[in-house]
């Protein structure tokens, strides 16, 4: 036995101590972690939302004052007068050049301006600070002017003229006196100027300029408030135009915690300088352009790109990024942002604050804001891994403290457990030694306490165990068949000499090993299951006998019957060798299988022969009926022909008689004709004439009806071929109704609801057989007087034919069988069971569908669907 320091009981005591101390600590740690994470998440949402609202305000100010700059330029007298001249004067090259130079001068006054241009009422650029744009058609932008009705901003786009991503601020130019529309003026800036709000850049200080603003406290963070230029200052105030702003106001913020604060400037406005310059120009010099980079406060970058992953960016209504990406180069108007907050604003018009995956597929915490005027979306985001880093750090510290506590408790529990368990360890070691067969080993009694009493009882048990083992050995060896005993599941505890004699295994091969090791692989699971069930039996009960294959030591397989007897000492498997008997049984079984297989094949061939004979008989019968019908139609058609001719002749003669009658009426006053008149009166010539006229008319109608029936019968009886041709479904149904009208008229009312359906390519003779079979079935389903309704209509790419009757219906259990060959519910001799089977196959050959819906005593509806695509 391997020496153990504590043993099982000692380990349990140790585990109990550690568990009782560790569980409360883990619960408290988890609660603290969840609570801290939720608080931090709330703070993060508030912070990001405040940043987003501040940025939205500045973006709107940026756009609004861009529009104001365009309005200011549109009111410039020089621009307005020259634009008016360009509209009224035909030769306007000099005027355009003068205006372009002036626009170039105006553009250089503001470093943000990239280009200024005017558009005449025809939508053509009349003048521009960039000569490449003059003459270009930009009339598409007039539509936006018509919608907005005033100054507006053209959304970010790629400028083909300059090759830059740009924004354009437009304002209409009207006549000063009359208000007539003279055109538009546009100020183009780079779309990247939006980065001054959403991205920011490190403040660049010009040490030589006396107009630079005083530096801000770098330990404080400002809301995103980048002015478009660094304006002149006076003391601690910022001067822009006629407005004065103080740049050092502070307000408390939850972002900095208790007692902290952020530099929150009062509401400022972006404004583009109107004719002002940042530096005083030298005498005799024109306006000095400002070519330095745009200056942004350091606090702006700190706030919009906090940490390593914080990012703020704009997305257009087309889901394209408008501003720079912190992680992707050249993202402007190229990178698609198809994220959850963007889709939520576009689809539902709702802003969002939550945790989601950004355009990189990285999990972030962020908020989204909607800019209504431009249909832009502002997103303020930080990676979750960085945002929750403080919580994770606290969690790790807490785990480290808990682990240290567990270590201290474990050491204490180990010392206590060791002192409790040590007296019992010697008894446990001796017990294991005896259980392995060392029955001669006795434990010396060293005390008179409970441990000493337990030792004496253990020694007595050992003596009894020796006697029982000797007795069991004698019984085992006396048996005629191989026997083993199992303990601890399927482990062999003992075996008799017959196991060695029959299987070749020695005690060293099997003892303390699983009995399933000598059983054939495919029967191991079955044997283990049987042994498990045997352990659940009561002592004296027996598991049902079963057969297994035993692998002998030399590799042969013997088939044995296995009995599993449940005893008080465990499981006693009893093997009985039946190998020879099984070989004989297998041989007999194989012979029987061969006979059964041959018999099955014979029966199958016989059934196929019967079916083939029946099908041949039916085919011959149908062919004979078709041939007979065609012959009858031919024979009847001849007399019908000359009857029709005779009736027409009689009709012509009757016309002569009527003429004669008319003449007699005219001469009835003549005395020589008095006797003739009396004769006419005696024979009632008027009635004879009327009766003949009616009879001739009815005869002609009857012969016409016979012709239609014969033509329809001849069409139906014609075998035709497999060629498909264009046909009208309504016409084909009428042909069939002509043939079977005599079957219908006495039992049902026929309602025809033909729709306007197109011609389809089909086998008209086969479809006629389908319609006849189904309509006759409907007639036969009506016991006394009923209604049959035939409806045709087009539905999608199919022409549907519904044949409904209010007959006895079809039982639900028979519906799945009605299309099977030879299935019929009619009496013997009244149905073959092939009608619906033939109809099913014909419709299937037409790539169509036939369906049946029926309820007992309410009626049946057959629906035939034929594809229009076959036309």
mmCIF file of N, CA and C in Angstrom, residues 485-606:
data_model
loop_
_atom_site.group_PDB
_atom_site.id
_atom_site.type_symbol
_atom_site.label_atom_id
_atom_site.label_comp_id
_atom_site.label_asym_id
_atom_site.label_seq_id
_atom_site.Cartn_x
_atom_site.Cartn_y
_atom_site.Cartn_z
ATOM 1 N N UNK A 485 -14.981 -16.453 -9.466
ATOM 2 C CA UNK A 485 -15.765 -15.559 -8.611
ATOM 3 C C UNK A 485 -15.327 -14.128 -8.908
ATOM 4 N N UNK A 486 -16.313 -13.230 -8.878
ATOM 5 C CA UNK A 486 -16.044 -11.827 -9.199
ATOM 6 C C UNK A 486 -16.345 -10.951 -7.992
ATOM 7 N N UNK A 487 -15.474 -10.016 -7.771
ATOM 8 C CA UNK A 487 -15.688 -8.982 -6.776
ATOM 9 C C UNK A 487 -15.246 -7.653 -7.375
ATOM 10 N N UNK A 488 -15.764 -6.579 -6.803
ATOM 11 C CA UNK A 488 -15.426 -5.239 -7.322
ATOM 12 C C UNK A 488 -15.750 -5.132 -8.809
ATOM 13 N N UNK A 489 -16.995 -5.392 -9.150
ATOM 14 C CA UNK A 489 -17.421 -5.302 -10.542
ATOM 15 C C UNK A 489 -17.129 -6.583 -11.287
ATOM 16 N N UNK A 490 -16.242 -6.539 -12.285
ATOM 17 C CA UNK A 490 -15.941 -7.716 -13.104
ATOM 18 C C UNK A 490 -14.547 -8.256 -12.842
ATOM 19 N N UNK A 491 -13.936 -7.921 -11.703
ATOM 20 C CA UNK A 491 -12.577 -8.353 -11.388
ATOM 21 C C UNK A 491 -12.610 -9.778 -10.835
ATOM 22 N N UNK A 492 -11.746 -10.644 -11.375
ATOM 23 C CA UNK A 492 -11.687 -12.050 -10.949
ATOM 24 C C UNK A 492 -11.000 -12.131 -9.587
ATOM 25 N N UNK A 493 -11.719 -12.752 -8.654
ATOM 26 C CA UNK A 493 -11.166 -12.904 -7.307
ATOM 27 C C UNK A 493 -10.644 -14.315 -7.060
ATOM 28 N N UNK A 494 -11.227 -15.287 -7.798
ATOM 29 C CA UNK A 494 -10.812 -16.681 -7.608
ATOM 30 C C UNK A 494 -11.223 -17.477 -8.839
ATOM 31 N N UNK A 495 -10.613 -18.642 -9.048
ATOM 32 C CA UNK A 495 -10.922 -19.501 -10.179
ATOM 33 C C UNK A 495 -10.613 -20.949 -9.809
ATOM 34 N N UNK A 496 -11.309 -21.917 -10.467
ATOM 35 C CA UNK A 496 -11.026 -23.326 -10.203
ATOM 36 C C UNK A 496 -10.064 -23.879 -11.251
ATOM 37 N N UNK A 497 -9.669 -25.130 -11.058
ATOM 38 C CA UNK A 497 -8.665 -25.729 -11.940
ATOM 39 C C UNK A 497 -9.215 -25.971 -13.330
ATOM 40 N N UNK A 498 -10.552 -26.041 -13.497
ATOM 41 C CA UNK A 498 -11.142 -26.292 -14.809
ATOM 42 C C UNK A 498 -10.891 -25.123 -15.768
ATOM 43 N N UNK A 499 -10.705 -23.922 -15.240
ATOM 44 C CA UNK A 499 -10.404 -22.767 -16.093
ATOM 45 C C UNK A 499 -9.063 -22.975 -16.783
ATOM 46 N N UNK A 500 -8.106 -23.479 -16.048
ATOM 47 C CA UNK A 500 -6.794 -23.733 -16.647
ATOM 48 C C UNK A 500 -6.864 -24.878 -17.633
ATOM 49 N N UNK A 501 -7.633 -25.936 -17.287
ATOM 50 C CA UNK A 501 -7.719 -27.102 -18.155
ATOM 51 C C UNK A 501 -8.394 -26.769 -19.489
ATOM 52 N N UNK A 502 -9.481 -25.993 -19.474
ATOM 53 C CA UNK A 502 -10.241 -25.742 -20.706
ATOM 54 C C UNK A 502 -9.718 -24.524 -21.459
ATOM 55 N N UNK A 503 -9.422 -23.435 -20.750
ATOM 56 C CA UNK A 503 -9.044 -22.193 -21.413
ATOM 57 C C UNK A 503 -7.532 -21.971 -21.444
ATOM 58 N N UNK A 504 -6.797 -22.652 -20.571
ATOM 59 C CA UNK A 504 -5.340 -22.522 -20.577
ATOM 60 C C UNK A 504 -4.792 -21.408 -19.712
ATOM 61 N N UNK A 505 -5.640 -20.655 -18.986
ATOM 62 C CA UNK A 505 -5.162 -19.536 -18.180
ATOM 63 C C UNK A 505 -4.789 -19.999 -16.783
ATOM 64 N N UNK A 506 -3.670 -19.504 -16.278
ATOM 65 C CA UNK A 506 -3.223 -19.777 -14.913
ATOM 66 C C UNK A 506 -3.759 -18.684 -13.999
ATOM 67 N N UNK A 507 -3.721 -18.919 -12.664
ATOM 68 C CA UNK A 507 -4.172 -17.868 -11.738
ATOM 69 C C UNK A 507 -3.443 -16.544 -11.949
ATOM 70 N N UNK A 508 -2.162 -16.597 -12.294
ATOM 71 C CA UNK A 508 -1.425 -15.347 -12.525
ATOM 72 C C UNK A 508 -1.980 -14.574 -13.718
ATOM 73 N N UNK A 509 -2.612 -15.297 -14.674
ATOM 74 C CA UNK A 509 -3.164 -14.631 -15.868
ATOM 75 C C UNK A 509 -4.480 -13.921 -15.591
ATOM 76 N N UNK A 510 -5.279 -14.420 -14.656
ATOM 77 C CA UNK A 510 -6.643 -13.921 -14.485
ATOM 78 C C UNK A 510 -6.898 -13.212 -13.171
ATOM 79 N N UNK A 511 -6.269 -13.638 -12.075
ATOM 80 C CA UNK A 511 -6.602 -13.069 -10.778
ATOM 81 C C UNK A 511 -6.336 -11.564 -10.745
ATOM 82 N N UNK A 512 -7.309 -10.863 -10.147
ATOM 83 C CA UNK A 512 -7.257 -9.405 -9.986
ATOM 84 C C UNK A 512 -7.315 -8.668 -11.331
ATOM 85 N N UNK A 513 -7.843 -9.366 -12.344
ATOM 86 C CA UNK A 513 -8.060 -8.737 -13.640
ATOM 87 C C UNK A 513 -9.523 -8.918 -14.048
ATOM 88 N N UNK A 514 -9.976 -8.129 -15.005
ATOM 89 C CA UNK A 514 -11.375 -8.204 -15.420
ATOM 90 C C UNK A 514 -11.615 -9.462 -16.238
ATOM 91 N N UNK A 515 -12.745 -10.134 -15.959
ATOM 92 C CA UNK A 515 -13.098 -11.351 -16.685
ATOM 93 C C UNK A 515 -13.386 -11.050 -18.157
ATOM 94 N N UNK A 516 -13.763 -9.767 -18.455
ATOM 95 C CA UNK A 516 -14.068 -9.399 -19.854
ATOM 96 C C UNK A 516 -12.823 -9.429 -20.731
ATOM 97 N N UNK A 517 -11.631 -9.570 -20.125
ATOM 98 C CA UNK A 517 -10.424 -9.639 -20.921
ATOM 99 C C UNK A 517 -10.310 -10.908 -21.729
ATOM 100 N N UNK A 518 -11.065 -11.990 -21.374
ATOM 101 C CA UNK A 518 -11.005 -13.243 -22.137
ATOM 102 C C UNK A 518 -12.255 -13.428 -22.991
ATOM 103 N N UNK A 519 -13.106 -12.408 -23.075
ATOM 104 C CA UNK A 519 -14.354 -12.492 -23.833
ATOM 105 C C UNK A 519 -14.169 -11.783 -25.172
ATOM 106 N N UNK A 520 -14.801 -12.320 -26.210
ATOM 107 C CA UNK A 520 -14.711 -11.761 -27.544
ATOM 108 C C UNK A 520 -15.131 -10.291 -27.535
ATOM 109 N N UNK A 521 -14.431 -9.449 -28.318
ATOM 110 C CA UNK A 521 -14.605 -7.998 -28.250
ATOM 111 C C UNK A 521 -16.048 -7.562 -28.466
ATOM 112 N N UNK A 522 -16.726 -8.152 -29.455
ATOM 113 C CA UNK A 522 -18.078 -7.707 -29.773
ATOM 114 C C UNK A 522 -19.097 -8.072 -28.701
ATOM 115 N N UNK A 523 -18.695 -8.893 -27.736
ATOM 116 C CA UNK A 523 -19.625 -9.294 -26.677
ATOM 117 C C UNK A 523 -19.217 -8.749 -25.317
ATOM 118 N N UNK A 524 -18.219 -7.867 -25.291
ATOM 119 C CA UNK A 524 -17.743 -7.330 -24.012
ATOM 120 C C UNK A 524 -18.803 -6.443 -23.377
ATOM 121 N N UNK A 525 -19.402 -5.542 -24.176
ATOM 122 C CA UNK A 525 -20.405 -4.620 -23.622
ATOM 123 C C UNK A 525 -21.598 -5.395 -23.081
ATOM 124 N N UNK A 526 -22.041 -6.426 -23.806
ATOM 125 C CA UNK A 526 -23.163 -7.243 -23.339
ATOM 126 C C UNK A 526 -22.813 -7.939 -22.026
ATOM 127 N N UNK A 527 -21.576 -8.446 -21.920
ATOM 128 C CA UNK A 527 -21.161 -9.150 -20.705
ATOM 129 C C UNK A 527 -21.079 -8.186 -19.526
ATOM 130 N N UNK A 528 -20.526 -6.996 -19.753
ATOM 131 C CA UNK A 528 -20.444 -6.020 -18.668
ATOM 132 C C UNK A 528 -21.830 -5.617 -18.191
ATOM 133 N N UNK A 529 -22.758 -5.435 -19.124
ATOM 134 C CA UNK A 529 -24.128 -5.083 -18.744
ATOM 135 C C UNK A 529 -24.769 -6.207 -17.926
ATOM 136 N N UNK A 530 -24.528 -7.479 -18.323
ATOM 137 C CA UNK A 530 -25.094 -8.611 -17.582
ATOM 138 C C UNK A 530 -24.503 -8.704 -16.181
ATOM 139 N N UNK A 531 -23.196 -8.472 -16.050
ATOM 140 C CA UNK A 531 -22.553 -8.521 -14.727
ATOM 141 C C UNK A 531 -23.097 -7.407 -13.837
ATOM 142 N N UNK A 532 -23.305 -6.208 -14.425
ATOM 143 C CA UNK A 532 -23.863 -5.092 -13.649
ATOM 144 C C UNK A 532 -25.256 -5.430 -13.128
ATOM 145 N N UNK A 533 -26.077 -6.037 -13.977
ATOM 146 C CA UNK A 533 -27.420 -6.419 -13.559
ATOM 147 C C UNK A 533 -27.366 -7.534 -12.515
ATOM 148 N N UNK A 534 -26.392 -8.440 -12.631
ATOM 149 C CA UNK A 534 -26.270 -9.523 -11.659
ATOM 150 C C UNK A 534 -25.938 -8.991 -10.273
ATOM 151 N N UNK A 535 -25.150 -7.919 -10.205
ATOM 152 C CA UNK A 535 -24.826 -7.326 -8.912
ATOM 153 C C UNK A 535 -26.064 -6.736 -8.244
ATOM 154 N N UNK A 536 -27.083 -6.384 -9.042
ATOM 155 C CA UNK A 536 -28.306 -5.813 -8.485
ATOM 156 C C UNK A 536 -29.273 -6.871 -7.968
ATOM 157 N N UNK A 537 -28.964 -8.151 -8.231
ATOM 158 C CA UNK A 537 -29.827 -9.237 -7.753
ATOM 159 C C UNK A 537 -29.589 -9.507 -6.274
ATOM 160 N N UNK A 538 -30.534 -10.193 -5.684
ATOM 161 C CA UNK A 538 -30.384 -10.612 -4.290
ATOM 162 C C UNK A 538 -29.584 -11.908 -4.243
ATOM 163 N N UNK A 539 -28.879 -12.178 -3.125
ATOM 164 C CA UNK A 539 -28.133 -13.455 -3.007
ATOM 165 C C UNK A 539 -29.055 -14.649 -3.219
ATOM 166 N N UNK A 540 -28.617 -15.585 -4.056
ATOM 167 C CA UNK A 540 -29.417 -16.761 -4.393
ATOM 168 C C UNK A 540 -30.132 -16.646 -5.714
ATOM 169 N N UNK A 541 -30.269 -15.430 -6.276
ATOM 170 C CA UNK A 541 -30.920 -15.238 -7.571
ATOM 171 C C UNK A 541 -29.915 -15.460 -8.694
ATOM 172 N N UNK A 542 -30.445 -15.674 -9.906
ATOM 173 C CA UNK A 542 -29.609 -16.038 -11.047
ATOM 174 C C UNK A 542 -29.971 -15.178 -12.253
ATOM 175 N N UNK A 543 -28.964 -14.684 -12.920
ATOM 176 C CA UNK A 543 -29.176 -13.917 -14.148
ATOM 177 C C UNK A 543 -29.469 -14.883 -15.291
ATOM 178 N N UNK A 544 -30.365 -14.539 -16.219
ATOM 179 C CA UNK A 544 -30.659 -15.448 -17.334
ATOM 180 C C UNK A 544 -29.385 -15.827 -18.104
ATOM 181 N N UNK A 545 -29.315 -17.107 -18.473
ATOM 182 C CA UNK A 545 -28.142 -17.626 -19.175
ATOM 183 C C UNK A 545 -28.059 -17.029 -20.582
ATOM 184 N N UNK A 546 -26.846 -16.783 -21.052
ATOM 185 C CA UNK A 546 -26.638 -16.274 -22.406
ATOM 186 C C UNK A 546 -25.329 -16.839 -22.940
ATOM 187 N N UNK A 547 -25.163 -16.698 -24.259
ATOM 188 C CA UNK A 547 -23.997 -17.273 -24.920
ATOM 189 C C UNK A 547 -22.949 -16.193 -25.196
ATOM 190 N N UNK A 548 -21.681 -16.583 -25.013
ATOM 191 C CA UNK A 548 -20.573 -15.682 -25.313
ATOM 192 C C UNK A 548 -19.441 -16.485 -25.947
ATOM 193 N N UNK A 549 -18.505 -15.766 -26.546
ATOM 194 C CA UNK A 549 -17.308 -16.392 -27.087
ATOM 195 C C UNK A 549 -16.128 -16.129 -26.169
ATOM 196 N N UNK A 550 -15.440 -17.193 -25.737
ATOM 197 C CA UNK A 550 -14.298 -17.070 -24.837
ATOM 198 C C UNK A 550 -13.023 -17.297 -25.647
ATOM 199 N N UNK A 551 -12.065 -16.372 -25.479
ATOM 200 C CA UNK A 551 -10.777 -16.481 -26.173
ATOM 201 C C UNK A 551 -9.816 -17.259 -25.273
ATOM 202 N N UNK A 552 -9.351 -18.409 -25.769
ATOM 203 C CA UNK A 552 -8.414 -19.212 -24.982
ATOM 204 C C UNK A 552 -7.026 -18.583 -25.043
ATOM 205 N N UNK A 553 -6.149 -19.110 -24.200
ATOM 206 C CA UNK A 553 -4.804 -18.528 -24.121
ATOM 207 C C UNK A 553 -4.039 -18.712 -25.423
ATOM 208 N N UNK A 554 -4.345 -19.811 -26.182
ATOM 209 C CA UNK A 554 -3.654 -20.029 -27.448
ATOM 210 C C UNK A 554 -4.331 -19.318 -28.622
ATOM 211 N N UNK A 555 -5.370 -18.477 -28.366
ATOM 212 C CA UNK A 555 -5.986 -17.661 -29.396
ATOM 213 C C UNK A 555 -7.239 -18.230 -30.007
ATOM 214 N N UNK A 556 -7.661 -19.454 -29.680
ATOM 215 C CA UNK A 556 -8.899 -20.014 -30.210
ATOM 216 C C UNK A 556 -10.102 -19.420 -29.501
ATOM 217 N N UNK A 557 -11.260 -19.545 -30.161
ATOM 218 C CA UNK A 557 -12.500 -19.028 -29.575
ATOM 219 C C UNK A 557 -13.434 -20.202 -29.316
ATOM 220 N N UNK A 558 -13.895 -20.315 -28.060
ATOM 221 C CA UNK A 558 -14.839 -21.364 -27.670
ATOM 222 C C UNK A 558 -16.169 -20.700 -27.343
ATOM 223 N N UNK A 559 -17.257 -21.266 -27.857
ATOM 224 C CA UNK A 559 -18.592 -20.761 -27.550
ATOM 225 C C UNK A 559 -19.063 -21.424 -26.268
ATOM 226 N N UNK A 560 -19.468 -20.604 -25.289
ATOM 227 C CA UNK A 560 -19.875 -21.122 -23.979
ATOM 228 C C UNK A 560 -21.196 -20.501 -23.566
ATOM 229 N N UNK A 561 -21.953 -21.262 -22.788
ATOM 230 C CA UNK A 561 -23.112 -20.719 -22.099
ATOM 231 C C UNK A 561 -22.642 -20.195 -20.746
ATOM 232 N N UNK A 562 -23.076 -18.973 -20.398
ATOM 233 C CA UNK A 562 -22.591 -18.348 -19.178
ATOM 234 C C UNK A 562 -23.746 -18.130 -18.222
ATOM 235 N N UNK A 563 -23.587 -18.723 -17.001
ATOM 236 C CA UNK A 563 -24.524 -18.481 -15.906
ATOM 237 C C UNK A 563 -23.879 -17.509 -14.942
ATOM 238 N N UNK A 564 -24.653 -16.511 -14.490
ATOM 239 C CA UNK A 564 -24.177 -15.570 -13.479
ATOM 240 C C UNK A 564 -25.020 -15.746 -12.229
ATOM 241 N N UNK A 565 -24.413 -16.350 -11.216
ATOM 242 C CA UNK A 565 -25.117 -16.620 -9.965
ATOM 243 C C UNK A 565 -24.725 -15.571 -8.929
ATOM 244 N N UNK A 566 -25.736 -14.954 -8.302
ATOM 245 C CA UNK A 566 -25.474 -13.955 -7.256
ATOM 246 C C UNK A 566 -25.382 -14.677 -5.919
ATOM 247 N N UNK A 567 -24.242 -14.492 -5.252
ATOM 248 C CA UNK A 567 -24.033 -15.092 -3.939
ATOM 249 C C UNK A 567 -23.752 -13.988 -2.927
ATOM 250 N N UNK A 568 -23.650 -14.401 -1.673
ATOM 251 C CA UNK A 568 -23.318 -13.426 -0.640
ATOM 252 C C UNK A 568 -21.895 -12.912 -0.789
ATOM 253 N N UNK A 569 -21.060 -13.689 -1.500
ATOM 254 C CA UNK A 569 -19.659 -13.316 -1.622
ATOM 255 C C UNK A 569 -19.368 -12.549 -2.917
ATOM 256 N N UNK A 570 -20.362 -12.434 -3.796
ATOM 257 C CA UNK A 570 -20.148 -11.721 -5.048
ATOM 258 C C UNK A 570 -20.884 -12.381 -6.195
ATOM 259 N N UNK A 571 -20.260 -12.399 -7.396
ATOM 260 C CA UNK A 571 -20.840 -13.004 -8.596
ATOM 261 C C UNK A 571 -20.021 -14.245 -8.937
ATOM 262 N N UNK A 572 -20.741 -15.334 -9.281
ATOM 263 C CA UNK A 572 -20.072 -16.586 -9.633
ATOM 264 C C UNK A 572 -20.428 -16.955 -11.072
ATOM 265 N N UNK A 573 -19.575 -16.600 -12.052
ATOM 266 C CA UNK A 573 -19.810 -17.012 -13.440
ATOM 267 C C UNK A 573 -19.488 -18.497 -13.636
ATOM 268 N N UNK A 574 -20.343 -19.173 -14.401
ATOM 269 C CA UNK A 574 -20.204 -20.613 -14.644
ATOM 270 C C UNK A 574 -20.222 -20.825 -16.160
ATOM 271 N N UNK A 575 -19.089 -21.283 -16.714
ATOM 272 C CA UNK A 575 -18.948 -21.463 -18.160
ATOM 273 C C UNK A 575 -19.265 -22.907 -18.543
ATOM 274 N N UNK A 576 -20.040 -23.072 -19.613
ATOM 275 C CA UNK A 576 -20.339 -24.418 -20.133
ATOM 276 C C UNK A 576 -19.997 -24.416 -21.625
ATOM 277 N N UNK A 577 -19.071 -25.306 -22.019
ATOM 278 C CA UNK A 577 -18.581 -25.332 -23.401
ATOM 279 C C UNK A 577 -19.622 -25.952 -24.327
ATOM 280 N N UNK A 578 -20.098 -25.176 -25.335
ATOM 281 C CA UNK A 578 -21.101 -25.667 -26.290
ATOM 282 C C UNK A 578 -20.607 -25.415 -27.726
ATOM 283 N N UNK A 579 -19.322 -25.419 -27.900
ATOM 284 C CA UNK A 579 -18.751 -25.072 -29.218
ATOM 285 C C UNK A 579 -19.207 -26.027 -30.298
ATOM 286 N N UNK A 580 -19.133 -27.339 -30.040
ATOM 287 C CA UNK A 580 -19.517 -28.320 -31.058
ATOM 288 C C UNK A 580 -20.997 -28.207 -31.395
ATOM 289 N N UNK A 581 -21.815 -28.027 -30.388
ATOM 290 C CA UNK A 581 -23.251 -27.901 -30.647
ATOM 291 C C UNK A 581 -23.559 -26.661 -31.488
ATOM 292 N N UNK A 582 -22.885 -25.568 -31.225
ATOM 293 C CA UNK A 582 -23.140 -24.342 -31.966
ATOM 294 C C UNK A 582 -22.702 -24.457 -33.422
ATOM 295 N N UNK A 583 -21.595 -25.199 -33.644
ATOM 296 C CA UNK A 583 -21.157 -25.388 -35.027
ATOM 297 C C UNK A 583 -22.208 -26.133 -35.826
ATOM 298 N N UNK A 584 -22.793 -27.175 -35.196
ATOM 299 C CA UNK A 584 -23.836 -27.942 -35.875
ATOM 300 C C UNK A 584 -25.078 -27.076 -36.103
ATOM 301 N N UNK A 585 -25.470 -26.307 -35.111
ATOM 302 C CA UNK A 585 -26.651 -25.444 -35.254
ATOM 303 C C UNK A 585 -26.437 -24.398 -36.352
ATOM 304 N N UNK A 586 -25.236 -23.833 -36.427
ATOM 305 C CA UNK A 586 -24.950 -22.831 -37.450
ATOM 306 C C UNK A 586 -25.063 -23.412 -38.851
ATOM 307 N N UNK A 587 -24.569 -24.648 -38.994
ATOM 308 C CA UNK A 587 -24.644 -25.271 -40.309
ATOM 309 C C UNK A 587 -26.098 -25.480 -40.713
ATOM 310 N N UNK A 588 -26.921 -25.974 -39.759
ATOM 311 C CA UNK A 588 -28.354 -26.166 -40.050
ATOM 312 C C UNK A 588 -29.015 -24.823 -40.371
ATOM 313 N N UNK A 589 -28.652 -23.785 -39.625
ATOM 314 C CA UNK A 589 -29.240 -22.456 -39.851
ATOM 315 C C UNK A 589 -28.898 -21.921 -41.240
ATOM 316 N N UNK A 590 -27.654 -22.092 -41.642
ATOM 317 C CA UNK A 590 -27.247 -21.605 -42.966
ATOM 318 C C UNK A 590 -28.008 -22.301 -44.072
ATOM 319 N N UNK A 591 -28.225 -23.614 -43.920
ATOM 320 C CA UNK A 591 -28.990 -24.335 -44.929
ATOM 321 C C UNK A 591 -30.431 -23.831 -44.975
ATOM 322 N N UNK A 592 -31.001 -23.589 -43.802
ATOM 323 C CA UNK A 592 -32.377 -23.074 -43.761
ATOM 324 C C UNK A 592 -32.462 -21.690 -44.400
ATOM 325 N N UNK A 593 -31.453 -20.879 -44.161
ATOM 326 C CA UNK A 593 -31.449 -19.549 -44.751
ATOM 327 C C UNK A 593 -31.420 -19.606 -46.279
ATOM 328 N N UNK A 594 -30.624 -20.524 -46.798
ATOM 329 C CA UNK A 594 -30.565 -20.672 -48.250
ATOM 330 C C UNK A 594 -31.934 -21.057 -48.806
ATOM 331 N N UNK A 595 -32.606 -22.014 -48.109
ATOM 332 C CA UNK A 595 -33.933 -22.443 -48.569
ATOM 333 C C UNK A 595 -34.938 -21.290 -48.496
ATOM 334 N N UNK A 596 -34.914 -20.544 -47.389
ATOM 335 C CA UNK A 596 -35.853 -19.435 -47.242
ATOM 336 C C UNK A 596 -35.600 -18.349 -48.299
ATOM 337 N N UNK A 597 -34.342 -18.090 -48.592
ATOM 338 C CA UNK A 597 -34.023 -17.088 -49.602
ATOM 339 C C UNK A 597 -34.530 -17.501 -50.974
ATOM 340 N N UNK A 598 -34.310 -18.803 -51.305
ATOM 341 C CA UNK A 598 -34.788 -19.293 -52.594
ATOM 342 C C UNK A 598 -36.305 -19.231 -52.665
ATOM 343 N N UNK A 599 -36.974 -19.565 -51.543
ATOM 344 C CA UNK A 599 -38.438 -19.527 -51.502
ATOM 345 C C UNK A 599 -38.953 -18.100 -51.657
ATOM 346 N N UNK A 600 -38.278 -17.163 -50.984
ATOM 347 C CA UNK A 600 -38.681 -15.750 -51.092
ATOM 348 C C UNK A 600 -38.552 -15.233 -52.520
ATOM 349 N N UNK A 601 -37.460 -15.596 -53.164
ATOM 350 C CA UNK A 601 -37.260 -15.171 -54.555
ATOM 351 C C UNK A 601 -38.339 -15.757 -55.459
ATOM 352 N N UNK A 602 -38.701 -17.026 -55.192
ATOM 353 C CA UNK A 602 -39.739 -17.672 -56.006
ATOM 354 C C UNK A 602 -41.079 -16.971 -55.828
ATOM 355 N N UNK A 603 -41.413 -16.640 -54.571
ATOM 356 C CA UNK A 603 -42.678 -15.951 -54.309
ATOM 357 C C UNK A 603 -42.685 -14.570 -54.972
ATOM 358 N N UNK A 604 -41.558 -13.878 -54.901
ATOM 359 C CA UNK A 604 -41.461 -12.548 -55.513
ATOM 360 C C UNK A 604 -41.647 -12.623 -57.021
ATOM 361 N N UNK A 605 -41.003 -13.632 -57.647
ATOM 362 C CA UNK A 605 -41.151 -13.780 -59.096
ATOM 363 C C UNK A 605 -42.595 -14.096 -59.466
ATOM 364 N N UNK A 606 -43.256 -14.898 -58.633
ATOM 365 C CA UNK A 606 -44.648 -15.246 -58.896
ATOM 366 C C UNK A 606 -45.550 -14.010 -58.805
#
